[in-house]
XYZ file of C-alpha atoms in Angstrom:
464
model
C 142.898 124.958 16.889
C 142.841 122.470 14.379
C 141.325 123.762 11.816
C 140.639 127.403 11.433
C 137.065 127.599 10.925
C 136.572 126.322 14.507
C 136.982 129.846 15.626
C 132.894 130.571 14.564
C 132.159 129.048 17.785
C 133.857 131.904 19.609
C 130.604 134.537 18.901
C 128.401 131.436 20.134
C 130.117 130.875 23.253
C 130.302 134.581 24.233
C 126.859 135.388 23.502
C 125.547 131.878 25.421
C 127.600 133.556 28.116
C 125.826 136.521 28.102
C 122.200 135.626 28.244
C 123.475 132.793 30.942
C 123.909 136.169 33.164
C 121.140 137.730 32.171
C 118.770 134.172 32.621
C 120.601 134.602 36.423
C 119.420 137.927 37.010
C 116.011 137.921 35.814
C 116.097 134.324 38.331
C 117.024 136.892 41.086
C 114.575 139.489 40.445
C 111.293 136.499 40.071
C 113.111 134.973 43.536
C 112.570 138.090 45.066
C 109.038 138.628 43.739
C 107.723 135.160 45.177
C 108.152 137.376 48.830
C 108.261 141.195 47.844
C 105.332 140.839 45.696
C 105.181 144.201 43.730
C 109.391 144.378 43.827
C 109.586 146.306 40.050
C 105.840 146.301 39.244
C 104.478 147.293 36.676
C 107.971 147.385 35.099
C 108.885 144.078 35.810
C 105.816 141.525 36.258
C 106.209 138.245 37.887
C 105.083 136.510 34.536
C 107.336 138.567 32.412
C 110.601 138.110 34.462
C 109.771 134.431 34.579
C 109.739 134.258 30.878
C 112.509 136.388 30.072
C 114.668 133.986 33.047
C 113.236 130.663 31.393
C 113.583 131.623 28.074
C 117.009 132.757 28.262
C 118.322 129.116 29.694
C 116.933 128.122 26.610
C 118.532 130.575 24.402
C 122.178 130.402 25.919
C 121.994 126.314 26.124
C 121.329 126.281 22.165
C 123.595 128.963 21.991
C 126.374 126.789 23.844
C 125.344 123.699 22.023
C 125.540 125.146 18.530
C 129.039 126.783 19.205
C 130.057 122.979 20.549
C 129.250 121.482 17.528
C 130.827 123.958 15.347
C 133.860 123.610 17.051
C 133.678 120.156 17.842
C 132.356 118.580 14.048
C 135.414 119.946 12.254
C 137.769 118.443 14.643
C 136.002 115.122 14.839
C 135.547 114.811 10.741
C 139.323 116.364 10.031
C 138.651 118.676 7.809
C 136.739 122.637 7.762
C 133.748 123.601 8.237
C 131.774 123.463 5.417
C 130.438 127.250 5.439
C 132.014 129.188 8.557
C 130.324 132.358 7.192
C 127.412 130.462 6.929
C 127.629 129.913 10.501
C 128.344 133.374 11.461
C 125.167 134.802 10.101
C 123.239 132.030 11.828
C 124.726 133.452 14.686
C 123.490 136.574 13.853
C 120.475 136.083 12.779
C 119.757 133.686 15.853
C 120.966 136.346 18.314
C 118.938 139.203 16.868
C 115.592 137.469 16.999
C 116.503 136.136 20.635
C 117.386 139.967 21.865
C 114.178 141.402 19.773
C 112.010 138.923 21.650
C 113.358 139.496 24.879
C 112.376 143.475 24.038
C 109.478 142.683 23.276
C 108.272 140.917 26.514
C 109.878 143.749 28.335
C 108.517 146.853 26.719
C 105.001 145.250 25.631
C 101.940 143.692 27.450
C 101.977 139.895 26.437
C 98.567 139.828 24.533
C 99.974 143.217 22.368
C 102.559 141.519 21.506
C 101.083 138.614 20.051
C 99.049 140.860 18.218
C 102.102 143.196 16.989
C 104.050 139.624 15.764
C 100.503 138.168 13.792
C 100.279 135.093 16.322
C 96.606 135.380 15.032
C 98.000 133.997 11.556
C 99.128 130.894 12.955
C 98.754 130.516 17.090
C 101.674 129.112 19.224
C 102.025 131.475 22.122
C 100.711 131.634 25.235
C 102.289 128.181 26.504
C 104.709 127.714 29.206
C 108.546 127.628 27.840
C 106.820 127.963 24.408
C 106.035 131.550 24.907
C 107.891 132.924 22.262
C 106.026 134.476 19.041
C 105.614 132.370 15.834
C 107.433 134.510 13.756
C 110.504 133.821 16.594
C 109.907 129.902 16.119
C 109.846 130.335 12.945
C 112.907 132.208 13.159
C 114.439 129.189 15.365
C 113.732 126.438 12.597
C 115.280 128.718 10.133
C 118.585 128.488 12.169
C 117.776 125.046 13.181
C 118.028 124.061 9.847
C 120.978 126.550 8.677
C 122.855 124.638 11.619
C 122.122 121.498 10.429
C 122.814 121.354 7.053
C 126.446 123.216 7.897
C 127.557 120.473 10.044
C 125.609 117.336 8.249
C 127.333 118.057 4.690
C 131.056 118.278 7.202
C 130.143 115.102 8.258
C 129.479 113.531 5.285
C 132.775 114.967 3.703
C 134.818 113.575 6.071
C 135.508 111.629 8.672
C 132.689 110.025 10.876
C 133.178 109.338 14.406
C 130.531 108.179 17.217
C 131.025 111.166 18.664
C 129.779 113.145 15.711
C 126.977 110.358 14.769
C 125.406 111.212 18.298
C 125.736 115.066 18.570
C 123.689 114.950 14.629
C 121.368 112.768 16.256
C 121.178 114.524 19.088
C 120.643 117.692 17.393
C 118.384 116.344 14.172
C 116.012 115.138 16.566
C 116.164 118.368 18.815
C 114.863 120.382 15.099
C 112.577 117.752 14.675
C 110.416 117.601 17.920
C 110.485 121.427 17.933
C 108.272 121.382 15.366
C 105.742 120.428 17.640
C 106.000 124.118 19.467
C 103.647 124.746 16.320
C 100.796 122.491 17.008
C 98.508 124.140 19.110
C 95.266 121.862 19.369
C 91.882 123.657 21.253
C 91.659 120.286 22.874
C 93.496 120.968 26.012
C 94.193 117.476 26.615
C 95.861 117.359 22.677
C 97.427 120.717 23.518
C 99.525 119.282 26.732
C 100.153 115.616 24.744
C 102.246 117.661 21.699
C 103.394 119.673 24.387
C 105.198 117.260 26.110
C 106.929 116.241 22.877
C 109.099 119.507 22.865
C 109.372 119.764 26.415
C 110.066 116.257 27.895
C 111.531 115.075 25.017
C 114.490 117.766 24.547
C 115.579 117.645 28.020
C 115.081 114.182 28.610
C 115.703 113.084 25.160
C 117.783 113.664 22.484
C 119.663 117.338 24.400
C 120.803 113.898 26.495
C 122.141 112.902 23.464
C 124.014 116.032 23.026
C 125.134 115.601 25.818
C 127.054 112.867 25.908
C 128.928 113.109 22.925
C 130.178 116.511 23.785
C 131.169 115.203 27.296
C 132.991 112.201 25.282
C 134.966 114.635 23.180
C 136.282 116.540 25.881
C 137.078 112.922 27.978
C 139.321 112.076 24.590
C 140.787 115.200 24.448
C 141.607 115.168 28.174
C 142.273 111.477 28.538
C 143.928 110.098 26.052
C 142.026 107.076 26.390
C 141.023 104.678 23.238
C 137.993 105.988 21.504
C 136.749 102.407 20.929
C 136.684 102.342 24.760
C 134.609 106.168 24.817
C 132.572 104.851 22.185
C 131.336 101.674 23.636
C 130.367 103.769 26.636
C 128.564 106.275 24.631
C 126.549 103.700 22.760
C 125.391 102.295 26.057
C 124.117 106.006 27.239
C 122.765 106.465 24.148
C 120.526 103.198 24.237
C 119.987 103.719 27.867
C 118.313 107.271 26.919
C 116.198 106.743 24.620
C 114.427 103.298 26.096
C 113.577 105.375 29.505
C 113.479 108.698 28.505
C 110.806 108.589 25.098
C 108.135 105.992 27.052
C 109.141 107.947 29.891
C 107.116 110.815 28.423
C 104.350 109.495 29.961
C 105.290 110.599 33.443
C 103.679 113.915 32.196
C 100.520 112.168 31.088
C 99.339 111.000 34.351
C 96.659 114.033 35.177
C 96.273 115.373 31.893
C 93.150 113.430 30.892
C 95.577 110.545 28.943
C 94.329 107.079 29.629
C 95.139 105.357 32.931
C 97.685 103.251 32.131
C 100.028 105.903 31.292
C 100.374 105.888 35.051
C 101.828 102.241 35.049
C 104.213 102.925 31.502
C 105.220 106.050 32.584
C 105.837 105.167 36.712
C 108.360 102.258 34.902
C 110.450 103.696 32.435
C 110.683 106.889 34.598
C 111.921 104.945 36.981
C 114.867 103.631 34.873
C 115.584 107.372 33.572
C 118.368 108.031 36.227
C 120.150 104.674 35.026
C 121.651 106.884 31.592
C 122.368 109.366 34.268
C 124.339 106.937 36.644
C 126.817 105.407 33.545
C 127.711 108.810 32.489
C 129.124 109.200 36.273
C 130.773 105.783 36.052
C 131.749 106.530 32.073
C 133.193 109.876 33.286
C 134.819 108.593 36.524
C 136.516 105.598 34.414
C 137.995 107.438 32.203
C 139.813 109.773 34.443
C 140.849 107.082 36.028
C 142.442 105.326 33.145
C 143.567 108.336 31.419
C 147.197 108.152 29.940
C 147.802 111.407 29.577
C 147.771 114.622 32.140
C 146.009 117.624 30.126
C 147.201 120.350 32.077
C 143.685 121.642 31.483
C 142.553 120.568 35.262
C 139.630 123.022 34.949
C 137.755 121.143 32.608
C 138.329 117.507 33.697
C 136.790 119.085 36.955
C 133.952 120.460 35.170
C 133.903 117.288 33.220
C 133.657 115.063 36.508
C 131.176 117.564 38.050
C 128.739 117.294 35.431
C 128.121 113.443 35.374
C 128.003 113.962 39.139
C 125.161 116.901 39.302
C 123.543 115.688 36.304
C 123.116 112.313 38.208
C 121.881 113.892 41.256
C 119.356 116.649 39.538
C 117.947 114.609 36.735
C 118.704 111.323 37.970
C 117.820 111.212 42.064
C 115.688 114.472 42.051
C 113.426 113.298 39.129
C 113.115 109.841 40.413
C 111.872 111.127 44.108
C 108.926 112.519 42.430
C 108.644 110.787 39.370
C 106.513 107.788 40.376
C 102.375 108.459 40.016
C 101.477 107.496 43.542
C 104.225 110.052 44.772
C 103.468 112.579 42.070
C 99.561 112.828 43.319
C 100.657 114.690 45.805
C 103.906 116.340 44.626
C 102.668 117.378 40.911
C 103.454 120.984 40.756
C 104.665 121.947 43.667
C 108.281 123.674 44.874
C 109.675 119.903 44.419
C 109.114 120.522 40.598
C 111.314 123.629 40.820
C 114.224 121.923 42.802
C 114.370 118.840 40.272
C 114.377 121.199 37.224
C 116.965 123.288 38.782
C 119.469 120.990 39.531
C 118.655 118.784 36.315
C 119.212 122.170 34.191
C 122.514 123.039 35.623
C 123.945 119.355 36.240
C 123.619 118.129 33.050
C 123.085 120.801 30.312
C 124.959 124.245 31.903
C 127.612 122.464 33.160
C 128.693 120.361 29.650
C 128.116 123.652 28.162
C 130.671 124.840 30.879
C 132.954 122.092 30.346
C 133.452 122.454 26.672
C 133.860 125.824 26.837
C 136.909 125.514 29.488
C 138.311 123.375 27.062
C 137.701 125.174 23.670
C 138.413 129.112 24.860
C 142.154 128.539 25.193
C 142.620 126.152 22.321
C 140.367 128.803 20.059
C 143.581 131.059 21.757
C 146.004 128.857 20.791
C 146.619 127.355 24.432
C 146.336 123.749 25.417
C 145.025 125.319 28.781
C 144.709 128.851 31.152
C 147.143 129.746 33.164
C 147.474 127.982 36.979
C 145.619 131.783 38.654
C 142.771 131.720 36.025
C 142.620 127.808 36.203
C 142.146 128.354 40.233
C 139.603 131.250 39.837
C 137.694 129.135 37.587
C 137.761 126.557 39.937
C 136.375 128.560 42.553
C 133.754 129.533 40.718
C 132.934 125.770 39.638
C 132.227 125.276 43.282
C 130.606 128.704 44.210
C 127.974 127.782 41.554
C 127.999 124.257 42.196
C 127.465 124.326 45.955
C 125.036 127.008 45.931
C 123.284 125.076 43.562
C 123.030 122.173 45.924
C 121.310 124.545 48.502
C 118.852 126.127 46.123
C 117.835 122.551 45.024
C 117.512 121.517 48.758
C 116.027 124.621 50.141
C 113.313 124.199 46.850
C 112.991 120.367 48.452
C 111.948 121.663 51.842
C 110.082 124.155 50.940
C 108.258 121.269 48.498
C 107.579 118.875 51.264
C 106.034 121.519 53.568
C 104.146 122.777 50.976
C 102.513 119.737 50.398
C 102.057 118.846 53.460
C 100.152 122.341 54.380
C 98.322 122.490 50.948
C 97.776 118.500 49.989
C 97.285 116.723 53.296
C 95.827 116.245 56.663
C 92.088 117.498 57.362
C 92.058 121.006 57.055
C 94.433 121.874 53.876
C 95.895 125.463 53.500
C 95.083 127.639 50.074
C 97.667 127.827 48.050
C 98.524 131.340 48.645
C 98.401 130.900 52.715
C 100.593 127.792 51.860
C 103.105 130.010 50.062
C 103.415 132.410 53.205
C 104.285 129.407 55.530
C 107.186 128.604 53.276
C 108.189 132.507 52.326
C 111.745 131.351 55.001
C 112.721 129.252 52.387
C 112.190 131.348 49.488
C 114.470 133.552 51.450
C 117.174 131.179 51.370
C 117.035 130.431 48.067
C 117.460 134.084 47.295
C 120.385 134.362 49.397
C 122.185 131.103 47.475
C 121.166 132.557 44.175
C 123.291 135.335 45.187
C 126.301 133.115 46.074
C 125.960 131.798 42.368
C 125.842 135.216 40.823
C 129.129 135.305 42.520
C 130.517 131.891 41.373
C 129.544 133.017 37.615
C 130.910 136.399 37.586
C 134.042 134.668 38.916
C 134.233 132.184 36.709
C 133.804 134.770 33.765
C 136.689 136.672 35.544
C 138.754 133.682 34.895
C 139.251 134.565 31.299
C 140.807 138.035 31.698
C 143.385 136.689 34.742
C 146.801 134.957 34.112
C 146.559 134.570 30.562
C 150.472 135.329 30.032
C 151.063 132.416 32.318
C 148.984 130.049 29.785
C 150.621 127.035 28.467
C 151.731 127.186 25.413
C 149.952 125.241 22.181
C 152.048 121.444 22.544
C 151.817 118.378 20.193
C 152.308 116.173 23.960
C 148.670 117.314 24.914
C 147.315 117.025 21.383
C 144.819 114.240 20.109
């Protein structure tokens, strides 16, 4: 490490790693319910393990991106962090009210506990990905804005950097268009519109942001290639993001009740969304390519290259099959939703997350890199995740297509539920590939306990 306060994004990281296992299980368990219906009923219920397995992805991805920016802003504006115990009860306090909430769906019926947690003072719960109880979102811009203000007065004290500029923008706008998860019109058309602006506009907005500038930093650190060159590159993603992804909203508007010609603005910029998604794989590809130095870190230039690659593919091809209002008729809602969101998740936001963590835990340890046998197991399970990950997201596309073609098509169209049994096979599948990544993460947690004596030692040749 640089600087010493870097080391609060240690708690972050291990925590995000955590509830990423946890998010993995509870996936396991809801796979298994869509054909064992009543597997760990009434202890478990199908709506309860979905939001404990949606809401954790949530929880460990701001997790990893708050422990990348703490240990990334110091570094970038060359000098400490303005409050590292600051930062440490944020961490705290963030963690508590994630692992309360996470009790409380478990132990409570849904409706009690919006009741227990006064949701009848100021209602937000009850929506999809926004389930959590108003005195947790509250909770979440308290920390949003303890997060911010750490890292914004480090910026302004020292040195600024694109890199930085984006991840603050990136993350200002993430606090920002949370605020939203409070507006909670009767109108049900209203409701879905504000709605959107939290949902489509993290993942497809400004967490894009985040990003790429954490995915620049490591390609510097890695690299050794000119930041004016990074930078240029980043600008272009940057601009390339926001002009698709924020009229690209409107995607979501098509069968909400919006007006018509949401289907025309949001078919077009949708349809230009994978273009941000394409120059990060030729940004990423380029620079490896030109580096001038070889980090003996090979881990993380692999997870570096693999997430411009999977991010392309999930939120870039995936979204784009479906994303077009003639297509999305048909498709809205089905298993095809599922395999673009699973893929876009882990492509572009667990896998950065992964990346910057390979790099960080063995500088935070005083290593430029693990040793070669942890490096290798981590590899592995880079590809156990990553190619299981492929199959979910294609056995989800197959199971899509014959779903609508049973439930959406032809003269005599199935009910949903005798639908569902026709494609139970792949469901199957997919359970038997979420296994496989179970395996790839538990391996690639095993990586930090293996070969550390045979770590490379902290040198000023791999330094930058």
């Amino acid at each position: 490490m640089k600087y010493a306060s870097q080391a609060v994004a240690k708690p972050y990281f291990v925590a995000a790693l955590a509830l990423f296992v946890a998010q993995i299980l509870f996936g396991l368990v809801m796979g298994l319910q869509y054909v064992v219906g009543d597997f760990l009923f009434p202890h478990i219920p199908f709506n309860v393990a979905r939001m404990v397995h949606t809401n954790a992805l949530i929880v460990w991805l701001l997790m990893g991106f708050m422990g990348a920016a703490y240990y990334l802003v110091p570094e970038e504006a060359e000098r400490e962090l303005h409050s590292p115990r600051l930062a440490l009860v944020t961490f705290w306090v963030f963690l508590v009210a994630a692992g309360l909430t996470v009790i409380g769906y478990l132990s409570v019926p849904y409706a009690t506990l919006a009741k227990l947690t006064g949701n009848e003072l100021l209602p937000t719960m009850g929506r999809e990905f926004l389930e959590q109880p108003t005195i947790t979102k509250i909770g979440i811009v308290l920390v949003a804005l303890s997060l911010l203000y750490n890292l914004s007065l480090t910026y302004l004290h020292g040195r600024k950097t694109a890199i930085t500029s984006v991840l603050l923008f990136g993350l200002w706008g993430l606090a920002l268009m949370f605020l939203f998860a409070f507006v909670n019109p009767i109108n049900v058309v209203r409701d879905k519109f504000y709605w959107w602006w939290v949902v489509h506009l993290w993942v497809e907005g400004v967490w894009e942001l985040v990003l790429g500038a954490i995915l620049a930093f490591v390609l510097v650190k890695i690299t050794g290639v000119d930041r004016e060159v990074i930078d240029k590159w980043l600008y272009v993603i940057v601009t390339l993001t926001l002009v698709s992804g924020l009229i690209g909203t409107g995607h979501h508007y098509y069968w909400i009740g919006l007006p018509e010609y949401w289907q025309w603005l949001g078919s077009l910029f949708s349809a230009l969304e994978p273009l941000p998604f394409f120059a990060m794989v030729l940004f990423a590809f380029n620079m490896v390519n030109r580096r001038r130095r070889d980090h003996p870190n090979r881990a993380a230039t692999l997870w570096a290259l693999g997430t411009s690659v999977m991010a392309f593919l999930g939120a870039g091809v995936w979204g784009f099959l479906h994303t077009l209002a003639p297509v999305n008729y048909y498709t809205h809602g089905t298993q095809l939703t599922a395999s673009h969101g699973h893929m876009a998740f882990y492509g572009a936001y667990v896998m950065v997350v992964l990346t910057i963590l390979s790099y960080a835990w063995p500088q935070l340890h005083g290593r430029t890199a693990q040793g070669n046998r942890s490096q290798v197991l981590e590899m592995w399970g880079f590809w156990l995740m990553t190619v299981s990950m492929v199959f979910i997201t294609l056995f989800l596309t197959a199971a899509g297509l014959l779903q609508v073609w049973l439930q959406r098509m032809g003269d005599t169209p199935l009910p949903f539920m005798a639908a569902q049994e026709k494609i139970a096979f792949f469901y199957w599948l997919r359970e038997g590939t979420g296994v496989v990544f179970l395996i790839g993460l538990l391996t690639y947690l095993a990586s930090f306990f293996i070969g550390v004596k045979g770590s490379p030692a902290y040198g000023g040749a791999a330094r930058s």
